[in-house]
Amino acid sequence: MTTDVLIVGGGLSGPLTALALAETGLRSTVIDAQPRATFDGNFDGRAYAMALGSVRLLRALGLWDELAERAQPMTGIRASDGRAGEGASPLHLSFEAAEIGEPFMGQMIEDRHLRPALLAACEASERIEMRFGTTVTAQHVTARGVEVDAGETLRARLLLGADGRKSGVAERAGISRSGRDYGQTALVCAVEHERPHEGVAHQFFMPAGPLAILPLRGNRSSIVWTEDAATAANLDALSDAAYLDILRPRFGDFLGAIRLAGARHSYPLNLTLANAFVADRVALVGDAAHGIHPIAGQGLNLGVKDVAALADVLGAARARGEDIGAPDVLARYQRWRRFDTSVMGVATDAVNRLFSNDNPLLRLGRDLGMGAISAMPALRRKFIAEAAGITGDLPRLMRA
Ligand SMILES: Cc1cc2nc3c(=O)[nH]c(=O)nc-3n(C[C@H](O)[C@H](O)[C@H](O)COP(=O)(O)OP(=O)(O)OC[C@H]3O[C@@H](n4cnc5c(N)ncnc54)[C@H](O)[C@@H]3O)c2cc1C
């Protein structure tokens, strides 16, 4: 079987890439090791803060009308130091989308809605073939393109690794990685609460790591609660009632009484950056290129920008009659995305180091810093535009 692009990974980045490439006229096959049924959505509390720029791409790909009814607009963000039982520090940073003239900074989209919407769109496209339950075990560059071993031999002009943080595509292409283990685990769940969240996301910087409370539709919020790995393992082993007893004093009572809604998950956290985004007839997108700390909720948003940039580069190459797997074409993609993602990886790493500790001097510095930024409108607007993902050299699919 021969196509333009083979995409290993049917998570989020893989299907998004296939849809963006289809829009430029390119055909692709998406391969995932997991069975199709794994991706059918049940409510499980996982959700993504998709920045305004990423929402623009979903709209451009025709996915937004369906998702909009289920997404929760994020109109503001409030960040503050916090401690169990003490509530948030009175010195905080508060940002509102209205300050940059936008109705929202991003949208909270639940995993159970996003994944099925992407897969349904891929399955409806004449330019995309989906193969589930198929593991890619080998890849070879040939005189005319690239071949992969996935039960049978599949051929294309370009191979994309959208296969996550332990990307086998990158490893087989000889791309090394840099990074480190954070020794932290993110505990993820959803809660129902008495009072409305008004679309505001909260981030409490606790001594062991951040606690993010992200608004979902209705009186529900998604929780990303970071603890050191050993504490998280103990929390994971608790009953729902005991788990909630420990979460409650950290969460505080600003939304009234809370109770767990849906399943609990945990994710060990690490930083893993590919040392190159391209190799001979290979390119990486999403977590395969950059797995970062979730402290800023930017992981998937970085992947969305990879997808949009790659579609611009490959679409233009196709229109000019160039070989889409040629080294100079792939180098354009790498130039566009590698620096941006490395900066975000290093920035989230630094913020995590600065905030995930209980040093009194650092706490004071953080509180004063937040107070100072609050008083500088121009800097505030810059932060908001960054968080909304609408700064820098935006690819076509992410422009207003
Ligand atoms: C706790 C937490 C909270 C987060 N919150 C946010 C947020 O609010 N906003 C945000 O933007 N991002 C967030 N992220 C990041 C986001 O979840 C990831 O960036 C995103 O899920 C990565 O998707 P992906 O498709 O690149 O990789 P993955 O989801 O890892 O998909 C890789 C796929 O490749 C397949 N695969 C691997 N190897 C093979 C093989 N050999 N053959 C075939 N298939 C293979 C796997 O089965 C898998 O389906 C968060 C992450 C965490 C951990």
Short mmCIF file of C-alpha atoms and ligand atoms in Angstrom, two decimals:
data_model
loop_
_atom_site.label_atom_id
_atom_site.label_comp_id
_atom_site.label_asym_id
_atom_site.label_seq_id
_atom_site.Cartn_x
_atom_site.Cartn_y
_atom_site.Cartn_z
CA MET A 1 0.00 0.00 0.00
CA THR A 2 1.34 3.44 -0.91
CA THR A 3 0.19 6.84 0.33
CA ASP A 4 1.70 10.33 0.71
CA VAL A 5 2.24 10.25 4.47
CA LEU A 6 2.29 7.44 7.05
CA ILE A 7 1.41 8.66 10.54
CA VAL A 8 2.31 6.44 13.48
CA GLY A 9 0.04 7.33 16.42
CA GLY A 10 -3.74 7.73 16.46
CA GLY A 11 -3.88 9.67 19.77
CA LEU A 12 -4.61 13.37 19.34
CA SER A 13 -1.69 14.71 17.27
CA GLY A 14 -1.85 11.94 14.65
CA PRO A 15 -5.52 12.38 13.62
CA LEU A 16 -5.18 16.18 13.78
CA THR A 17 -2.19 16.00 11.42
CA ALA A 18 -4.06 13.73 9.01
CA LEU A 19 -7.01 16.17 8.91
CA ALA A 20 -4.79 19.23 8.40
CA LEU A 21 -2.85 17.47 5.63
CA ALA A 22 -6.08 16.27 3.94
CA GLU A 23 -7.08 19.92 3.73
CA THR A 24 -3.94 20.58 1.61
CA GLY A 25 -4.74 17.62 -0.68
CA LEU A 26 -2.31 15.11 0.89
CA ARG A 27 -3.37 11.53 1.59
CA SER A 28 -2.35 9.73 4.77
CA THR A 29 -2.67 6.50 6.72
CA VAL A 30 -2.87 6.73 10.52
CA ILE A 31 -1.72 3.65 12.42
CA ASP A 32 -2.29 3.00 16.12
CA ALA A 33 -1.38 0.00 18.22
CA GLN A 34 -4.53 0.24 20.32
CA PRO A 35 -7.92 -1.14 19.24
CA ARG A 36 -10.54 1.36 17.96
CA ALA A 37 -12.77 0.79 21.02
CA THR A 38 -10.06 2.29 23.30
CA PHE A 39 -10.83 5.70 21.84
CA ASP A 40 -14.61 5.64 22.41
CA GLY A 41 -15.48 8.32 24.92
CA ASN A 42 -16.79 7.69 28.43
CA PHE A 43 -16.71 10.43 31.03
CA ASP A 44 -13.40 10.00 32.83
CA GLY A 45 -12.49 13.50 33.99
CA ARG A 46 -9.65 14.03 31.48
CA ALA A 47 -9.89 17.34 29.67
CA TYR A 48 -7.62 19.73 27.76
CA ALA A 49 -7.30 23.49 28.07
CA MET A 50 -7.18 24.30 24.35
CA ALA A 51 -5.90 27.80 23.72
CA LEU A 52 -7.72 30.23 21.44
CA GLY A 53 -5.17 29.52 18.66
CA SER A 54 -5.88 25.77 18.87
CA VAL A 55 -9.63 26.39 18.81
CA ARG A 56 -9.12 28.36 15.58
CA LEU A 57 -7.52 25.28 14.03
CA LEU A 58 -10.42 23.07 15.14
CA ARG A 59 -12.78 25.60 13.54
CA ALA A 60 -10.75 25.71 10.31
CA LEU A 61 -10.90 21.90 10.11
CA GLY A 62 -14.71 21.97 10.49
CA LEU A 63 -14.68 20.30 13.91
CA TRP A 64 -15.72 23.22 16.05
CA ASP A 65 -19.50 23.38 15.52
CA GLU A 66 -19.95 19.96 17.08
CA LEU A 67 -17.41 20.49 19.86
CA ALA A 68 -18.60 24.00 20.80
CA GLU A 69 -21.81 22.67 22.33
CA ARG A 70 -19.79 20.52 24.70
CA ALA A 71 -16.82 22.77 25.49
CA GLN A 72 -16.53 25.22 28.36
CA PRO A 73 -15.15 28.66 27.46
CA MET A 74 -12.30 29.74 29.76
CA THR A 75 -12.80 33.44 30.34
CA GLY A 76 -10.10 33.98 32.95
CA ILE A 77 -7.21 32.48 34.89
CA ARG A 78 -6.36 33.09 38.54
CA ALA A 79 -3.00 31.93 39.91
CA SER A 80 -1.89 32.14 43.54
CA ASP A 81 0.31 30.51 46.14
CA GLY A 82 -1.63 28.03 48.27
CA ARG A 83 -1.28 25.67 51.22
CA ALA A 84 -3.56 22.89 52.43
CA GLY A 85 -6.11 24.29 54.88
CA GLU A 86 -5.06 27.92 54.34
CA GLY A 87 -6.78 28.70 51.07
CA ALA A 88 -5.19 30.83 48.36
CA SER A 89 -2.76 33.66 49.17
CA PRO A 90 -4.42 37.10 48.90
CA LEU A 91 -1.62 38.12 46.48
CA HIS A 92 -2.55 36.55 43.18
CA LEU A 93 -2.39 37.00 39.43
CA SER A 94 -5.68 37.27 37.64
CA PHE A 95 -6.07 37.45 33.86
CA GLU A 96 -9.21 37.98 31.83
CA ALA A 97 -9.73 37.37 28.10
CA ALA A 98 -11.61 40.68 27.88
CA GLU A 99 -8.28 42.49 28.49
CA ILE A 100 -7.17 41.47 24.98
CA GLY A 101 -10.61 41.99 23.45
CA GLU A 102 -11.42 38.28 23.14
CA PRO A 103 -14.46 36.47 24.59
CA PHE A 104 -12.30 33.58 25.87
CA MET A 105 -8.62 32.63 26.31
CA GLY A 106 -9.28 29.02 25.50
CA GLN A 107 -11.86 26.25 25.77
CA MET A 108 -11.88 23.27 28.10
CA ILE A 109 -12.63 20.21 25.98
CA GLU A 110 -13.16 16.81 27.55
CA ASP A 111 -11.15 13.91 26.18
CA ARG A 112 -14.37 11.87 25.72
CA HIS A 113 -15.60 14.48 23.20
CA LEU A 114 -12.34 15.45 21.47
CA ARG A 115 -11.01 12.00 20.55
CA PRO A 116 -14.23 10.63 18.99
CA ALA A 117 -14.75 13.90 17.05
CA LEU A 118 -11.24 13.65 15.55
CA LEU A 119 -11.60 9.98 14.68
CA ALA A 120 -15.06 10.42 13.14
CA ALA A 121 -13.73 13.23 10.93
CA CYS A 122 -10.75 11.09 9.86
CA GLU A 123 -13.02 8.14 9.09
CA ALA A 124 -15.28 10.39 6.99
CA SER A 125 -12.36 11.76 4.92
CA GLU A 126 -11.59 10.19 1.54
CA ARG A 127 -7.94 11.15 1.96
CA ILE A 128 -7.41 9.35 5.30
CA GLU A 129 -7.16 5.67 6.11
CA MET A 130 -7.23 4.56 9.77
CA ARG A 131 -5.64 1.33 11.01
CA PHE A 132 -6.17 0.40 14.66
CA GLY A 133 -4.72 -2.54 16.59
CA THR A 134 -1.62 -2.32 14.38
CA THR A 135 1.86 -1.88 15.84
CA VAL A 136 4.67 -0.41 13.76
CA THR A 137 7.83 -2.37 14.49
CA ALA A 138 10.33 -1.25 11.84
CA GLN A 139 10.98 1.52 9.29
CA HIS A 140 13.39 1.83 6.35
CA VAL A 141 14.27 4.65 4.01
CA THR A 142 14.29 3.49 0.38
CA ALA A 143 15.41 5.12 -2.86
CA ARG A 144 11.90 6.57 -3.44
CA GLY A 145 10.47 7.02 0.03
CA VAL A 146 9.98 5.20 3.29
CA GLU A 147 8.60 1.79 4.26
CA VAL A 148 7.22 0.63 7.58
CA ASP A 149 6.53 -2.82 8.88
CA ALA A 150 3.03 -2.90 10.39
CA GLY A 151 2.02 -6.52 9.87
CA GLU A 152 2.33 -5.78 6.15
CA THR A 153 4.70 -3.37 4.41
CA LEU A 154 3.27 0.16 4.01
CA ARG A 155 4.97 2.78 1.81
CA ALA A 156 4.89 6.58 1.66
CA ARG A 157 7.00 9.58 0.81
CA LEU A 158 7.12 10.74 4.45
CA LEU A 159 6.82 9.06 7.85
CA LEU A 160 5.44 11.08 10.78
CA GLY A 161 6.04 10.10 14.39
CA ALA A 162 2.94 11.10 16.39
CA ASP A 163 3.63 8.19 18.71
CA GLY A 164 4.03 9.99 22.03
CA ARG A 165 6.78 10.59 24.56
CA LYS A 166 8.54 7.26 23.96
CA SER A 167 8.42 7.68 20.19
CA GLY A 168 9.66 4.54 18.46
CA VAL A 169 9.70 6.43 15.14
CA ALA A 170 12.24 8.90 16.61
CA GLU A 171 14.32 6.14 18.16
CA ARG A 172 14.46 4.07 14.96
CA ALA A 173 15.41 7.21 13.02
CA GLY A 174 18.36 7.74 15.39
CA ILE A 175 16.90 10.89 17.01
CA SER A 176 18.11 11.20 20.61
CA ARG A 177 16.19 12.92 23.43
CA SER A 178 17.01 15.30 26.31
CA GLY A 179 15.07 15.80 29.48
CA ARG A 180 14.56 14.60 33.00
CA ASP A 181 12.18 12.85 35.33
CA TYR A 182 10.34 15.32 37.58
CA GLY A 183 9.81 12.84 40.40
CA GLN A 184 6.24 14.16 40.39
CA THR A 185 2.94 12.59 39.41
CA ALA A 186 -0.19 14.38 38.18
CA LEU A 187 -3.37 13.05 39.78
CA VAL A 188 -6.28 13.76 37.45
CA CYS A 189 -9.98 13.59 38.23
CA ALA A 190 -13.18 15.63 37.91
CA VAL A 191 -15.28 17.07 40.72
CA GLU A 192 -18.81 18.40 40.97
CA HIS A 193 -19.27 21.51 43.09
CA GLU A 194 -22.13 23.47 44.57
CA ARG A 195 -21.36 26.90 43.12
CA PRO A 196 -20.67 27.92 39.47
CA HIS A 197 -17.06 28.42 38.38
CA GLU A 198 -17.97 31.30 36.02
CA GLY A 199 -15.51 29.96 33.43
CA VAL A 200 -12.46 30.84 35.56
CA ALA A 201 -9.49 28.43 35.78
CA HIS A 202 -7.57 28.38 39.07
CA GLN A 203 -3.97 27.39 39.67
CA PHE A 204 -2.80 27.02 43.28
CA PHE A 205 0.96 26.70 43.66
CA MET A 206 1.24 24.21 46.54
CA PRO A 207 4.60 23.21 48.09
CA ALA A 208 4.74 19.82 46.26
CA GLY A 209 3.46 21.13 42.92
CA PRO A 210 0.56 22.98 41.29
CA LEU A 211 -3.13 22.18 41.77
CA ALA A 212 -5.12 23.23 38.71
CA ILE A 213 -8.93 23.54 38.87
CA LEU A 214 -10.20 23.84 35.30
CA PRO A 215 -13.83 24.64 34.45
CA LEU A 216 -15.97 22.05 32.64
CA ARG A 217 -19.58 22.37 31.45
CA GLY A 218 -22.05 22.72 34.34
CA ASN A 219 -20.91 22.81 37.95
CA ARG A 220 -17.96 20.53 37.28
CA SER A 221 -14.19 21.05 37.14
CA SER A 222 -11.25 18.98 35.98
CA ILE A 223 -8.47 18.65 38.57
CA VAL A 224 -4.76 18.27 37.77
CA TRP A 225 -3.14 17.79 41.17
CA THR A 226 0.65 17.42 41.20
CA GLU A 227 2.40 15.68 44.10
CA ASP A 228 5.81 14.09 44.54
CA ALA A 229 5.75 10.55 43.14
CA ALA A 230 5.75 8.70 46.51
CA THR A 231 2.89 10.78 47.97
CA ALA A 232 0.92 10.41 44.74
CA ALA A 233 1.32 6.61 44.85
CA ASN A 234 -0.13 6.60 48.40
CA LEU A 235 -3.00 8.89 47.35
CA ASP A 236 -3.69 6.68 44.35
CA ALA A 237 -4.15 3.69 46.63
CA LEU A 238 -6.81 5.43 48.78
CA SER A 239 -10.57 4.98 48.53
CA ASP A 240 -12.50 7.79 46.80
CA ALA A 241 -13.71 9.10 50.17
CA ALA A 242 -10.22 9.22 51.70
CA TYR A 243 -8.79 10.80 48.52
CA LEU A 244 -11.43 13.50 48.61
CA ASP A 245 -10.71 14.18 52.31
CA ILE A 246 -7.11 15.07 51.34
CA LEU A 247 -8.09 17.04 48.25
CA ARG A 248 -10.74 19.14 50.05
CA PRO A 249 -8.46 21.35 52.22
CA ARG A 250 -6.21 21.97 49.18
CA PHE A 251 -9.16 22.86 46.97
CA GLY A 252 -10.75 25.15 49.58
CA ASP A 253 -14.44 26.06 49.82
CA PHE A 254 -14.74 28.84 47.21
CA LEU A 255 -16.97 26.59 45.04
CA GLY A 256 -18.95 25.15 47.97
CA ALA A 257 -19.08 21.42 48.70
CA ILE A 258 -17.24 19.13 46.24
CA ARG A 259 -17.59 15.46 45.30
CA LEU A 260 -15.75 13.20 42.87
CA ALA A 261 -17.29 12.72 39.43
CA GLY A 262 -15.91 9.87 37.32
CA ALA A 263 -12.66 7.93 37.47
CA ARG A 264 -9.26 8.94 38.86
CA HIS A 265 -6.07 8.80 36.78
CA SER A 266 -2.40 9.38 37.43
CA TYR A 267 0.42 10.40 35.08
CA PRO A 268 4.13 10.29 36.03
CA LEU A 269 5.67 13.57 34.84
CA ASN A 270 8.84 14.05 32.83
CA LEU A 271 10.38 16.45 30.35
CA THR A 272 11.43 14.80 27.08
CA LEU A 273 12.52 16.90 24.10
CA ALA A 274 13.62 15.32 20.81
CA ASN A 275 17.06 16.66 19.82
CA ALA A 276 15.88 16.95 16.21
CA PHE A 277 12.34 17.16 14.83
CA VAL A 278 13.28 15.64 11.47
CA ALA A 279 15.50 12.92 10.01
CA ASP A 280 15.76 11.23 6.62
CA ARG A 281 12.06 11.14 5.39
CA VAL A 282 10.88 11.42 9.01
CA ALA A 283 9.27 14.25 11.03
CA LEU A 284 7.94 14.30 14.59
CA VAL A 285 4.79 16.03 15.91
CA GLY A 286 3.16 16.36 19.34
CA ASP A 287 4.55 14.62 22.40
CA ALA A 288 6.89 12.58 20.18
CA ALA A 289 8.72 15.87 19.58
CA HIS A 290 8.19 17.47 23.03
CA GLY A 291 6.69 16.05 26.21
CA ILE A 292 6.50 18.85 28.78
CA HIS A 293 5.21 19.50 32.33
CA PRO A 294 1.43 20.14 32.41
CA ILE A 295 1.88 23.18 34.72
CA ALA A 296 0.85 25.60 31.97
CA GLY A 297 -1.61 23.27 30.14
CA GLN A 298 0.32 23.81 26.90
CA GLY A 299 1.38 20.27 25.84
CA LEU A 300 -1.35 19.58 23.32
CA ASN A 301 -1.40 23.23 22.23
CA LEU A 302 2.24 22.92 21.18
CA GLY A 303 1.30 19.80 19.20
CA VAL A 304 -1.54 21.67 17.49
CA LYS A 305 0.91 24.33 16.34
CA ASP A 306 3.26 21.62 15.00
CA VAL A 307 0.33 20.22 13.02
CA ALA A 308 -0.63 23.60 11.56
CA ALA A 309 2.99 24.51 10.71
CA LEU A 310 3.61 21.13 9.07
CA ALA A 311 0.44 21.50 7.00
CA ASP A 312 1.66 24.92 5.79
CA VAL A 313 5.12 23.61 4.90
CA LEU A 314 3.99 20.37 3.20
CA GLY A 315 1.00 22.03 1.51
CA ALA A 316 3.27 24.70 -0.02
CA ALA A 317 5.84 22.04 -1.07
CA ARG A 318 3.10 19.99 -2.76
CA ALA A 319 1.76 23.06 -4.56
CA ARG A 320 5.27 23.79 -5.89
CA GLY A 321 5.74 20.18 -7.04
CA GLU A 322 8.50 19.49 -4.48
CA ASP A 323 9.08 16.10 -2.86
CA ILE A 324 7.35 16.44 0.56
CA GLY A 325 9.96 14.17 2.17
CA ALA A 326 12.98 16.10 0.84
CA PRO A 327 15.50 17.30 3.47
CA ASP A 328 15.11 21.01 2.65
CA VAL A 329 11.30 20.78 2.99
CA LEU A 330 11.57 19.05 6.38
CA ALA A 331 14.22 21.55 7.50
CA ARG A 332 11.65 24.36 7.04
CA TYR A 333 9.32 22.61 9.49
CA GLN A 334 12.10 22.08 12.02
CA ARG A 335 13.21 25.75 11.82
CA TRP A 336 9.64 26.87 12.48
CA ARG A 337 8.88 24.64 15.45
CA ARG A 338 11.97 23.45 17.28
CA PHE A 339 13.00 26.71 18.93
CA ASP A 340 9.44 27.60 20.01
CA THR A 341 8.84 24.21 21.65
CA SER A 342 12.27 24.14 23.36
CA VAL A 343 11.55 27.57 24.88
CA MET A 344 8.19 26.33 26.21
CA GLY A 345 9.80 23.14 27.57
CA VAL A 346 12.48 25.12 29.41
CA ALA A 347 9.97 27.76 30.62
CA THR A 348 7.56 25.20 32.11
CA ASP A 349 10.54 23.44 33.69
CA ALA A 350 11.66 26.72 35.30
CA VAL A 351 8.16 27.63 36.52
CA ASN A 352 7.79 24.16 38.05
CA ARG A 353 11.15 24.53 39.87
CA LEU A 354 10.28 28.01 41.12
CA PHE A 355 6.79 27.16 42.33
CA SER A 356 6.99 23.53 43.50
CA ASN A 357 8.70 24.26 46.82
CA ASP A 358 8.04 25.78 50.22
CA ASN A 359 11.12 28.00 50.60
CA PRO A 360 9.81 31.11 52.49
CA LEU A 361 12.06 33.50 50.54
CA LEU A 362 10.88 32.11 47.21
CA ARG A 363 7.27 32.27 48.41
CA LEU A 364 7.71 35.94 49.29
CA GLY A 365 9.41 36.61 45.92
CA ARG A 366 6.61 34.83 44.06
CA ASP A 367 3.89 36.75 45.89
CA LEU A 368 5.62 40.08 45.28
CA GLY A 369 6.24 39.16 41.64
CA MET A 370 2.56 38.35 41.13
CA GLY A 371 1.59 41.66 42.74
CA ALA A 372 4.02 43.56 40.48
CA ILE A 373 2.79 41.89 37.26
CA SER A 374 -0.80 42.64 38.29
CA ALA A 375 0.08 46.34 38.23
CA MET A 376 1.56 46.30 34.66
CA PRO A 377 -1.24 46.25 32.04
CA ALA A 378 1.05 45.90 28.97
CA LEU A 379 2.86 42.89 30.47
CA ARG A 380 -0.47 41.41 31.56
CA ARG A 381 -1.78 41.62 27.98
CA LYS A 382 1.37 39.89 26.72
CA PHE A 383 0.89 37.03 29.19
CA ILE A 384 -2.75 36.65 28.18
CA ALA A 385 -1.95 36.60 24.45
CA GLU A 386 0.79 33.98 25.10
CA ALA A 387 -1.60 31.79 27.09
CA ALA A 388 -4.20 32.15 24.33
CA GLY A 389 -1.61 30.89 21.81
CA ILE A 390 -2.02 33.79 19.40
CA THR A 391 1.52 35.24 19.43
CA GLY A 392 4.51 34.66 17.14
CA ASP A 393 4.58 33.37 13.57
CA LEU A 394 1.12 31.77 13.33
CA PRO A 395 0.44 29.09 10.69
CA ARG A 396 -2.52 29.68 8.36
CA LEU A 397 -4.93 27.34 10.19
CA MET A 398 -4.41 29.24 13.46
CA ARG A 399 -4.97 32.77 12.20
CA ALA A 400 -8.14 34.67 13.10
C1 LIG B 1 -1.95 15.41 33.52
C2 LIG B 1 -1.87 16.04 32.15
C3 LIG B 1 -2.68 17.12 31.84
C4 LIG B 1 -2.59 17.74 30.58
N1 LIG B 1 -3.37 18.83 30.31
C5 LIG B 1 -3.23 19.47 29.12
C6 LIG B 1 -3.98 20.67 28.83
O1 LIG B 1 -4.79 21.13 29.62
N2 LIG B 1 -3.78 21.29 27.62
C7 LIG B 1 -2.88 20.80 26.73
O2 LIG B 1 -2.68 21.43 25.68
N3 LIG B 1 -2.17 19.65 26.96
C8 LIG B 1 -2.32 18.99 28.13
N4 LIG B 1 -1.62 17.85 28.38
C9 LIG B 1 -0.74 17.30 27.33
C10 LIG B 1 -1.52 16.40 26.36
O3 LIG B 1 -2.24 15.43 27.09
C11 LIG B 1 -0.53 15.72 25.41
O4 LIG B 1 0.30 16.71 24.84
C12 LIG B 1 -1.25 14.97 24.30
O5 LIG B 1 -2.16 14.02 24.82
C13 LIG B 1 -0.25 14.26 23.39
O6 LIG B 1 -0.90 13.63 22.33
P1 LIG B 1 -0.10 12.85 21.20
O7 LIG B 1 -1.13 12.40 20.23
O8 LIG B 1 1.05 13.66 20.72
O9 LIG B 1 0.55 11.59 21.95
P2 LIG B 1 -0.18 10.30 22.68
O10 LIG B 1 -1.48 10.72 23.20
O11 LIG B 1 0.85 9.78 23.57
O12 LIG B 1 -0.47 9.32 21.45
C14 LIG B 1 0.48 8.45 20.93
C15 LIG B 1 -0.22 7.28 20.25
O13 LIG B 1 0.77 6.54 19.51
C16 LIG B 1 0.43 5.15 19.59
N5 LIG B 1 1.68 4.38 19.35
C17 LIG B 1 2.86 4.45 20.04
N6 LIG B 1 3.76 3.61 19.52
C18 LIG B 1 3.16 2.98 18.46
C19 LIG B 1 3.58 2.00 17.53
N7 LIG B 1 4.81 1.48 17.53
N8 LIG B 1 2.70 1.58 16.56
C20 LIG B 1 1.46 2.10 16.52
N9 LIG B 1 1.00 3.04 17.40
C21 LIG B 1 1.84 3.47 18.35
C22 LIG B 1 -0.14 4.99 21.00
O14 LIG B 1 -0.99 3.86 21.07
C23 LIG B 1 -0.89 6.31 21.21
O15 LIG B 1 -2.28 6.20 20.90
C24 LIG B 1 -1.68 17.23 29.62
C25 LIG B 1 -0.89 16.11 29.92
C26 LIG B 1 -0.96 15.52 31.18
C27 LIG B 1 -0.07 14.34 31.51
#
